[in-house]
Short mmCIF file of C-alpha atoms and ligand atoms in Angstrom, two decimals:
data_model
loop_
_atom_site.label_atom_id
_atom_site.label_comp_id
_atom_site.label_asym_id
_atom_site.label_seq_id
_atom_site.Cartn_x
_atom_site.Cartn_y
_atom_site.Cartn_z
CA MET A 1 23.77 11.49 -20.07
CA GLN A 2 20.44 10.43 -20.95
CA THR A 3 17.35 12.75 -20.89
CA PHE A 4 14.01 12.52 -20.80
CA ASP A 5 11.03 14.24 -19.95
CA VAL A 6 10.04 12.49 -16.52
CA LEU A 7 12.39 10.70 -14.33
CA VAL A 8 9.76 7.73 -12.10
CA VAL A 9 11.43 7.12 -9.01
CA GLY A 10 10.20 3.66 -7.96
CA GLY A 11 8.54 1.20 -9.27
CA GLY A 12 5.99 0.34 -6.76
CA PRO A 13 2.48 0.51 -7.44
CA ALA A 14 2.96 4.52 -7.81
CA GLY A 15 5.12 4.58 -9.45
CA ALA A 16 4.72 1.55 -12.03
CA SER A 17 0.72 4.15 -12.89
CA CYS A 18 2.02 7.24 -13.72
CA ALA A 19 4.62 6.00 -15.36
CA GLY A 20 2.50 4.20 -18.10
CA ALA A 21 0.45 7.10 -17.64
CA LEU A 22 3.16 8.95 -18.36
CA ARG A 23 3.85 7.71 -21.45
CA GLN A 24 -0.54 7.67 -22.29
CA HIS A 25 0.91 11.09 -22.50
CA GLY A 26 3.00 10.98 -24.78
CA LEU A 27 5.62 11.70 -22.60
CA ASN A 28 9.52 10.73 -22.50
CA VAL A 29 9.85 8.59 -19.66
CA LEU A 30 12.40 6.77 -17.77
CA LEU A 31 11.41 4.38 -14.39
CA ILE A 32 14.27 3.58 -11.80
CA ASP A 33 15.00 1.24 -8.90
CA ARG A 34 17.72 -0.61 -6.80
CA ALA A 35 15.48 -2.96 -7.07
CA VAL A 36 15.23 -6.16 -9.57
CA PHE A 37 11.92 -7.26 -9.84
CA PRO A 38 10.29 -9.12 -9.87
CA ARG A 39 11.02 -7.88 -6.54
CA ASP A 40 8.70 -8.76 -2.95
CA LYS A 41 7.35 -5.61 -0.49
CA VAL A 42 6.04 -6.24 3.08
CA CYS A 43 2.16 -6.52 2.63
CA ALA A 44 -0.65 -7.90 3.16
CA GLY A 45 -1.45 -8.02 -0.98
CA TRP A 46 -5.58 -7.03 -0.25
CA ILE A 47 -6.89 -4.83 -3.10
CA THR A 48 -10.39 -2.88 -2.64
CA PRO A 49 -12.87 -3.77 -6.02
CA ALA A 50 -11.31 -0.20 -6.34
CA VAL A 51 -8.12 -0.81 -7.24
CA VAL A 52 -9.28 -3.44 -9.94
CA GLU A 53 -10.83 0.42 -11.56
CA ALA A 54 -8.65 2.59 -11.93
CA LEU A 55 -6.09 0.64 -13.23
CA GLY A 56 -8.11 -0.94 -15.59
CA LEU A 57 -7.30 -4.32 -14.71
CA ASP A 58 -9.01 -7.15 -16.31
CA LEU A 59 -9.18 -9.89 -13.47
CA ALA A 60 -10.19 -13.26 -15.46
CA ALA A 61 -6.95 -12.89 -17.84
CA TYR A 62 -5.38 -11.61 -14.64
CA GLY A 63 -5.89 -14.73 -12.76
CA ARG A 64 -5.17 -17.56 -15.99
CA THR A 65 -1.18 -16.14 -15.22
CA HIS A 66 -1.77 -14.94 -11.35
CA VAL A 67 -2.82 -16.04 -7.41
CA LEU A 68 -5.86 -13.78 -7.04
CA GLN A 69 -7.82 -15.26 -4.90
CA PRO A 70 -11.63 -12.95 -3.35
CA PHE A 71 -12.65 -12.31 -0.94
CA GLN A 72 -16.45 -12.58 -0.46
CA GLY A 73 -16.52 -12.76 3.70
CA PHE A 74 -14.12 -11.47 7.13
CA ARG A 75 -13.78 -12.49 10.50
CA THR A 76 -13.43 -10.15 13.11
CA GLY A 77 -12.44 -9.66 16.77
CA LEU A 78 -10.00 -8.87 18.88
CA ILE A 79 -7.18 -11.53 19.59
CA GLY A 80 -8.00 -14.57 22.13
CA GLY A 81 -11.86 -13.49 21.62
CA ALA A 82 -14.77 -14.37 20.48
CA GLN A 83 -14.73 -13.68 16.05
CA LEU A 84 -17.69 -12.93 14.61
CA GLU A 85 -17.91 -13.83 10.13
CA ASN A 86 -19.69 -11.50 8.12
CA ARG A 87 -20.51 -12.72 4.60
CA TYR A 88 -21.00 -11.06 1.31
CA PRO A 89 -23.07 -11.98 -1.31
CA SER A 90 -20.34 -11.29 -4.48
CA PRO A 91 -16.34 -10.64 -3.70
CA VAL A 92 -15.53 -7.56 -2.09
CA SER A 93 -11.97 -7.30 -2.11
CA TYR A 94 -9.09 -9.80 -4.18
CA GLY A 95 -5.86 -10.79 -2.76
CA ILE A 96 -3.20 -10.69 -5.45
CA ARG A 97 0.45 -10.88 -3.93
CA ARG A 98 2.97 -8.29 -3.96
CA VAL A 99 5.42 -9.58 -6.20
CA GLU A 100 3.08 -11.04 -9.10
CA PHE A 101 1.47 -8.05 -9.02
CA ASP A 102 3.65 -5.14 -8.48
CA HIS A 103 5.88 -6.51 -12.15
CA HIS A 104 2.37 -7.10 -14.00
CA LEU A 105 2.37 -3.34 -13.51
CA LEU A 106 5.83 -2.46 -14.71
CA LEU A 107 5.71 -4.94 -17.54
CA ARG A 108 2.12 -2.82 -18.75
CA ALA A 109 3.67 0.15 -18.28
CA GLY A 110 5.79 -0.13 -21.08
CA VAL A 111 8.31 2.65 -20.30
CA LYS A 112 12.07 2.89 -20.40
CA MET A 113 13.54 1.08 -16.82
CA GLN A 114 16.70 1.24 -14.68
CA LEU A 115 16.46 -1.65 -12.78
CA GLY A 116 18.84 -2.43 -10.12
CA VAL A 117 19.94 1.71 -10.16
CA THR A 118 19.77 3.16 -6.45
CA VAL A 119 18.83 6.45 -6.67
CA ARG A 120 22.31 8.00 -4.87
CA THR A 121 22.85 11.48 -5.95
CA VAL A 122 19.31 14.16 -7.17
CA GLU A 123 21.13 17.79 -8.35
CA GLN A 124 19.48 20.22 -10.37
CA ARG A 125 22.02 21.48 -12.96
CA GLN A 126 19.82 24.47 -14.31
CA GLN A 127 15.94 23.63 -15.44
CA GLN A 128 17.40 20.06 -15.57
CA TRP A 129 17.58 17.19 -12.52
CA VAL A 130 20.70 15.18 -12.70
CA ILE A 131 20.08 11.71 -10.70
CA ASN A 132 23.88 10.02 -9.46
CA ASN A 133 25.18 12.08 -12.79
CA ALA A 134 23.70 9.90 -15.65
CA TYR A 135 19.75 10.56 -16.02
CA SER A 136 18.92 14.44 -16.66
CA ALA A 137 14.77 15.40 -17.52
CA PRO A 138 13.06 18.40 -16.12
CA MET A 139 10.10 16.46 -13.79
CA LEU A 140 11.00 14.35 -11.05
CA VAL A 141 8.51 11.86 -9.84
CA GLY A 142 9.90 10.43 -6.30
CA ALA A 143 7.89 7.00 -5.89
CA GLY A 144 10.06 5.58 -3.91
CA GLY A 145 7.95 4.74 -0.91
CA ASN A 146 8.76 6.00 3.00
CA PHE A 147 12.42 6.27 2.51
CA CYS A 148 12.35 7.19 -0.58
CA PRO A 149 15.38 10.23 -1.90
CA ILE A 150 12.86 12.70 -3.39
CA ALA A 151 10.70 12.65 -0.38
CA ARG A 152 13.59 13.31 1.06
CA LEU A 153 15.25 16.25 -1.01
CA LEU A 154 11.91 17.94 -1.36
CA ASP A 155 10.49 17.83 2.87
CA GLY A 156 14.59 18.74 4.06
CA ARG A 157 13.98 15.69 6.05
CA THR A 158 16.41 13.44 6.93
CA GLY A 159 14.22 10.29 8.34
CA VAL A 160 10.83 11.22 9.68
CA ALA A 161 9.39 9.12 11.69
CA PRO A 162 7.60 6.16 10.29
CA VAL A 163 3.86 6.45 12.23
CA VAL A 164 2.91 2.01 10.91
CA ALA A 165 5.60 -0.77 12.20
CA ALA A 166 4.54 -4.04 10.41
CA GLN A 167 6.03 -7.71 10.27
CA GLU A 168 4.71 -9.91 7.25
CA ILE A 169 5.35 -13.37 6.69
CA GLU A 170 3.70 -15.07 3.73
CA PHE A 171 4.34 -18.92 2.33
CA LEU A 172 3.91 -21.44 0.61
CA MET A 173 1.85 -23.77 2.40
CA SER A 174 3.02 -27.62 2.17
CA PRO A 175 0.04 -29.58 0.80
CA GLN A 176 -0.43 -30.69 4.03
CA GLN A 177 -0.05 -27.43 5.83
CA ALA A 178 -2.94 -26.74 4.02
CA ARG A 179 -5.24 -29.21 3.59
CA ASP A 180 -4.17 -29.07 8.08
CA CYS A 181 -5.54 -24.32 7.61
CA ALA A 182 -8.05 -23.57 8.87
CA VAL A 183 -8.70 -19.84 7.14
CA ARG A 184 -10.85 -20.45 4.11
CA ALA A 185 -9.38 -19.14 0.98
CA ASP A 186 -12.34 -16.45 0.68
CA THR A 187 -12.68 -15.41 4.47
CA PRO A 188 -9.35 -13.15 5.55
CA GLU A 189 -9.04 -13.11 9.10
CA LEU A 190 -8.69 -9.20 11.37
CA PHE A 191 -7.81 -9.96 15.18
CA PHE A 192 -6.78 -6.81 17.34
CA CYS A 193 -5.27 -6.44 20.14
CA HIS A 194 -6.65 -5.86 23.51
CA ASP A 195 -5.21 -2.59 23.82
CA LEU A 196 -6.65 -1.35 20.00
CA LYS A 197 -3.20 -0.10 18.63
CA GLY A 198 -3.21 -2.11 16.54
CA TYR A 199 -4.22 -4.78 14.44
CA GLY A 200 -2.76 -8.25 12.84
CA TRP A 201 -4.39 -10.36 9.92
CA CYS A 202 -4.21 -14.19 8.44
CA LEU A 203 -5.16 -14.14 4.57
CA ARG A 204 -5.11 -17.28 2.52
CA LYS A 205 -4.50 -16.65 -1.13
CA GLY A 206 -4.74 -20.07 -2.36
CA GLU A 207 -2.03 -22.36 -1.07
CA HIS A 208 0.01 -18.65 0.18
CA LEU A 209 -0.81 -17.84 3.89
CA ASN A 210 -0.23 -14.45 4.53
CA ILE A 211 0.71 -13.30 7.91
CA GLY A 212 0.91 -10.12 9.76
CA LEU A 213 0.81 -7.44 12.55
CA GLY A 214 0.68 -3.78 12.23
CA ARG A 215 1.07 -1.17 15.77
CA GLU A 216 1.19 2.67 15.42
CA SER A 217 4.50 2.21 16.64
CA CYS A 218 8.03 -0.24 16.62
CA SER A 219 6.82 -0.69 20.82
CA GLN A 220 5.95 -4.30 21.41
CA LEU A 221 5.89 -4.32 18.39
CA PRO A 222 7.62 -8.68 18.06
CA SER A 223 5.75 -9.21 21.15
CA ARG A 224 2.34 -8.59 20.20
CA LEU A 225 3.10 -10.22 16.93
CA ASN A 226 4.49 -13.42 18.91
CA ASP A 227 1.34 -13.84 21.27
CA PHE A 228 -1.19 -13.81 17.82
CA CYS A 229 1.37 -15.93 16.21
CA THR A 230 1.33 -18.25 19.30
CA TRP A 231 -2.93 -18.13 19.85
CA LEU A 232 -3.86 -19.53 15.41
CA GLN A 233 -1.24 -22.20 15.87
CA ALA A 234 -3.94 -23.19 18.69
CA GLN A 235 -6.51 -23.24 16.53
CA GLY A 236 -5.38 -24.53 13.36
CA SER A 237 -5.52 -21.67 11.75
CA ILE A 238 -1.54 -21.57 11.12
CA PRO A 239 1.47 -23.65 10.61
CA GLU A 240 3.19 -24.85 13.90
CA ARG A 241 6.23 -24.43 12.03
CA LEU A 242 7.29 -20.96 10.21
CA PRO A 243 9.33 -21.67 6.89
CA ARG A 244 10.95 -18.19 7.67
CA GLY A 245 11.15 -15.11 10.18
CA PHE A 246 9.18 -12.39 9.40
CA HIS A 247 9.70 -9.22 7.43
CA GLY A 248 9.14 -5.96 8.74
CA HIS A 249 8.67 -2.40 7.52
CA ALA A 250 6.86 0.83 8.25
CA TYR A 251 5.51 3.16 6.65
CA ARG A 252 3.16 6.57 7.61
CA LEU A 253 -0.26 7.54 6.51
CA TRP A 254 -2.30 10.12 5.46
CA GLY A 255 -1.74 13.50 7.88
CA SER A 256 1.73 12.49 9.22
CA GLY A 257 3.93 12.04 5.45
CA PRO A 258 5.31 15.29 4.19
CA GLN A 259 3.59 18.66 4.10
CA ASN A 260 4.94 19.73 0.93
CA ARG A 261 4.10 17.37 -2.04
CA THR A 262 5.22 19.39 -4.87
CA GLY A 263 7.77 21.68 -5.52
CA ASP A 264 9.17 23.00 -8.40
CA GLY A 265 9.72 20.21 -11.33
CA MET A 266 8.93 17.53 -8.15
CA LEU A 267 6.30 15.96 -6.92
CA LEU A 268 5.66 13.28 -4.11
CA ILE A 269 3.45 10.11 -4.96
CA GLY A 270 1.92 6.70 -3.39
CA ASP A 271 3.79 6.21 0.25
CA ALA A 272 6.48 8.87 -0.48
CA ALA A 273 3.95 11.33 0.01
CA GLY A 274 2.36 9.11 3.11
CA LEU A 275 -0.62 8.59 1.84
CA ALA A 276 -2.00 5.20 2.92
CA ARG A 277 -5.58 5.22 4.87
CA PRO A 278 -5.52 6.13 8.13
CA GLN A 279 -8.39 2.99 8.68
CA SER A 280 -6.91 0.81 8.09
CA GLY A 281 -2.91 1.30 5.95
CA GLU A 282 -4.80 0.47 2.65
CA GLY A 283 -1.84 2.15 0.11
CA ILE A 284 -2.09 -0.01 -2.73
CA LEU A 285 -5.17 1.87 -4.26
CA PRO A 286 -3.97 5.87 -3.11
CA ALA A 287 -0.38 4.55 -4.59
CA VAL A 288 -2.38 3.80 -8.04
CA GLN A 289 -4.45 7.05 -8.00
CA SER A 290 -1.68 9.77 -6.87
CA GLY A 291 0.02 8.10 -9.67
CA LEU A 292 -2.89 8.33 -12.17
CA LEU A 293 -3.94 12.50 -11.17
CA ALA A 294 -0.57 13.05 -10.95
CA ALA A 295 0.25 12.50 -14.73
CA ARG A 296 -3.00 14.38 -15.66
CA VAL A 297 -1.02 16.71 -13.57
CA ILE A 298 1.96 16.58 -15.32
CA ALA A 299 0.65 16.47 -18.22
CA GLN A 300 -1.73 19.52 -18.38
CA ALA A 301 1.60 21.80 -16.99
CA ALA A 302 3.30 21.03 -20.47
CA GLY A 303 6.55 21.09 -19.67
CA ASP A 304 6.95 24.64 -17.92
CA TYR A 305 6.65 22.38 -14.47
CA ARG A 306 6.79 25.14 -12.29
CA GLN A 307 5.11 25.06 -8.37
CA GLN A 308 2.35 26.60 -9.74
CA ASN A 309 1.46 24.69 -12.88
CA LEU A 310 1.45 21.50 -10.33
CA ALA A 311 -1.05 22.63 -7.62
CA ASP A 312 -3.83 21.32 -9.35
CA TYR A 313 -2.81 17.59 -7.16
CA PRO A 314 -2.18 18.86 -3.46
CA ARG A 315 -5.94 20.00 -4.21
CA GLN A 316 -6.99 17.20 -5.38
CA LEU A 317 -5.09 15.33 -3.16
CA GLN A 318 -6.99 17.59 0.05
CA SER A 319 -10.79 16.93 -1.07
CA ALA A 320 -9.88 13.09 -1.27
CA TYR A 321 -8.74 13.00 1.79
CA GLY A 322 -9.26 16.11 4.36
CA LYS A 323 -6.91 18.82 5.04
CA ALA A 324 -3.27 16.62 6.32
CA ALA A 325 -2.55 18.98 9.19
CA GLU A 326 -2.73 17.01 12.43
CA PRO A 327 -0.78 12.91 12.83
CA ARG A 328 -3.66 10.69 12.75
CA PRO A 329 -1.13 7.68 14.33
CA LEU A 330 -3.21 3.61 13.95
CA PRO A 331 -4.18 2.09 11.89
CA GLY A 332 -7.59 0.76 11.72
CA VAL A 333 -8.93 1.84 15.47
CA GLN A 334 -8.35 5.61 15.81
CA GLY A 335 -12.44 5.16 15.86
CA LEU A 336 -12.99 2.54 18.44
CA ARG A 337 -10.53 4.07 20.84
CA ALA A 338 -12.98 7.56 21.01
CA GLY A 339 -15.26 5.35 20.88
CA LEU A 340 -16.81 3.01 22.97
CA GLY A 341 -12.96 0.98 22.37
CA ARG A 342 -13.36 -3.04 22.10
CA ALA A 343 -17.21 -3.68 23.37
CA LEU A 344 -17.48 -2.49 19.52
CA LEU A 345 -15.47 -5.13 17.87
CA GLY A 346 -18.02 -7.35 19.74
CA SER A 347 -21.19 -5.88 17.42
CA ARG A 348 -21.79 -7.94 14.64
CA TRP A 349 -23.48 -4.22 13.52
CA PHE A 350 -20.60 -2.33 13.78
CA SER A 351 -17.44 -5.25 12.84
CA ARG A 352 -19.85 -5.07 9.69
CA HIS A 353 -21.50 -1.53 8.37
CA VAL A 354 -18.23 0.51 10.17
CA LEU A 355 -15.23 -1.96 10.44
CA LEU A 356 -15.10 -3.45 7.33
CA ASP A 357 -17.97 -1.86 4.77
CA ARG A 358 -16.74 2.11 6.14
CA TRP A 359 -12.87 1.28 6.51
CA PHE A 360 -12.37 -1.63 4.85
CA LEU A 361 -13.95 -1.76 2.08
CA HIS A 362 -14.80 1.67 0.16
CA PRO A 363 -12.70 4.18 1.80
CA GLY A 364 -12.51 8.11 0.01
CA GLN A 365 -11.18 8.14 -2.52
CA ILE A 366 -9.52 10.21 -5.76
CA ARG A 367 -11.85 10.71 -7.94
CA PRO A 368 -10.28 13.14 -10.68
CA ALA A 369 -12.22 16.24 -12.11
CA GLY A 370 -12.19 15.78 -16.07
C1 FAD B 1 3.09 -4.57 6.74
C2 FAD B 1 1.87 -4.17 5.68
C3 FAD B 1 0.85 -4.65 4.58
C4 FAD B 1 0.15 -3.55 4.26
N1 FAD B 1 -0.60 -4.86 2.99
C5 FAD B 1 -1.92 -3.12 2.20
C6 FAD B 1 -2.50 -4.85 1.64
O1 FAD B 1 -2.46 -5.65 2.09
N2 FAD B 1 -3.35 -3.49 0.51
C7 FAD B 1 -3.03 -2.00 1.21
O2 FAD B 1 -3.57 -1.59 -0.21
N3 FAD B 1 -1.97 -1.68 1.42
C8 FAD B 1 -1.39 -2.20 2.15
N4 FAD B 1 -0.04 -1.88 2.62
C9 FAD B 1 0.28 -0.98 2.10
C10 FAD B 1 1.20 -0.56 0.61
O3 FAD B 1 2.22 -1.68 0.68
C11 FAD B 1 1.79 0.79 0.04
O4 FAD B 1 1.27 1.66 0.92
C12 FAD B 1 1.97 0.59 -0.61
O5 FAD B 1 2.99 -0.15 -1.50
C13 FAD B 1 2.72 2.02 -1.53
O6 FAD B 1 3.10 2.16 -2.88
P1 FAD B 1 4.08 2.60 -4.07
O7 FAD B 1 4.40 2.38 -4.66
O8 FAD B 1 3.95 4.28 -3.31
O9 FAD B 1 5.67 2.16 -3.49
P2 FAD B 1 6.63 1.30 -2.65
O10 FAD B 1 5.58 -0.71 -3.19
O11 FAD B 1 7.28 0.36 -1.13
O12 FAD B 1 7.94 0.83 -3.98
C14 FAD B 1 8.32 1.84 -3.84
C15 FAD B 1 10.16 1.38 -4.35
O13 FAD B 1 10.75 2.81 -4.77
C16 FAD B 1 12.05 1.79 -4.89
N5 FAD B 1 12.96 2.55 -4.59
C17 FAD B 1 13.11 2.91 -3.15
N6 FAD B 1 14.27 3.72 -2.82
C18 FAD B 1 14.56 3.84 -3.64
C19 FAD B 1 15.94 4.35 -4.07
N7 FAD B 1 17.00 5.16 -3.29
N8 FAD B 1 16.48 4.23 -5.29
C20 FAD B 1 15.70 3.89 -6.34
N9 FAD B 1 14.16 2.12 -6.16
C21 FAD B 1 14.10 3.02 -4.72
C22 FAD B 1 11.75 0.42 -3.85
O14 FAD B 1 12.26 -0.86 -4.07
C23 FAD B 1 10.40 0.29 -4.73
O15 FAD B 1 10.46 -1.18 -5.25
C24 FAD B 1 0.81 -2.63 3.47
C25 FAD B 1 1.92 -2.50 4.24
C26 FAD B 1 2.40 -2.80 4.88
C27 FAD B 1 4.21 -1.95 5.83
#
């Protein structure tokens, strides 16, 4: 049996951020992930400057060895409808590839890791958590995403209906495809479904193209995705033939995730805690911020990990994101549906100041005191 101060289950942005910060607080951490990194993750790979700030990421250094695409404008509208373009004087977001980004964060964390190890059993023996009968610690952090085994243990549920279902593909275009592609690399495209129950995107990151569509539920996802791709192909945005099929994933937004995010000696972060933003579906920022916040709260608990000593964590999440009483089930378009709906998407003022500036670029953020 190997014994640590903290076991972190999951090595995505939440787990890597938390583990690295715990190490800096002087704790002996083991991070466990079932994947061997670099591993891919179904994601558009759009990060806001708040992610860069929270991570203290040196963009120039990162961009020298990884794909880093500055975004300075957006095309928005309804699928099949008219499009509006909004531009900004300087980059307001960045495109990254998750296969690179997550690996970078993991290496940067500098902690001991067990990769390619699936967490199958979690037992409590005296004051210790024991994973797979091999690793033990008094404190357990669940960072395993939507199907995190620690979230199941804490929440007592064996599977929560996902709220957002999405399909995505990312691939390297051939030189000919890159020349023919009508999508500008600095201008991601976001198009909403006519029923306003989801949206599709087309992001170019240098020579890589990322296409996807997310909806409130799995219903009609394949047919809407097919319509979206046919429309994009007709306008020369994406190649006629895609190199492979789309990959699917599902996740929960803030308000629809587990109600308990802490227990005695355990705590959930990132998607495991259901933190993605309801307005945009952005999940990397809450993953990083919750990971850093959790590390601070764990360090302050100084070895006494009873739930009451971890209470600052849910308190700060709630003050940043609001009360998570009611499930809020859809990305992006909740406000649209409640408001004037589709007509608003044709308004330049609305697309700039509400859709982009308020919902997609500057969502509420955790700003831990101290
Ligand atoms: C289609 C799509 C597009 C998206 N686009 C964006 C975007 O552009 N920008 C954005 O900010 N957010 C986006 N998101 C959301 C974002 O991807 C997630 O919120 C983010 O990945 C959450 O990070 P995490 O570290 O909590 O979880 P994850 O990144 O999912 O990491 C969880 C890790 O846990 C590991 N794990 C799971 N179970 C076990 C187990 N039993 N044992 C061991 N390890 C385990 C997994 O292998 C994985 O590496 C998108 C999501 C989807 C589905």
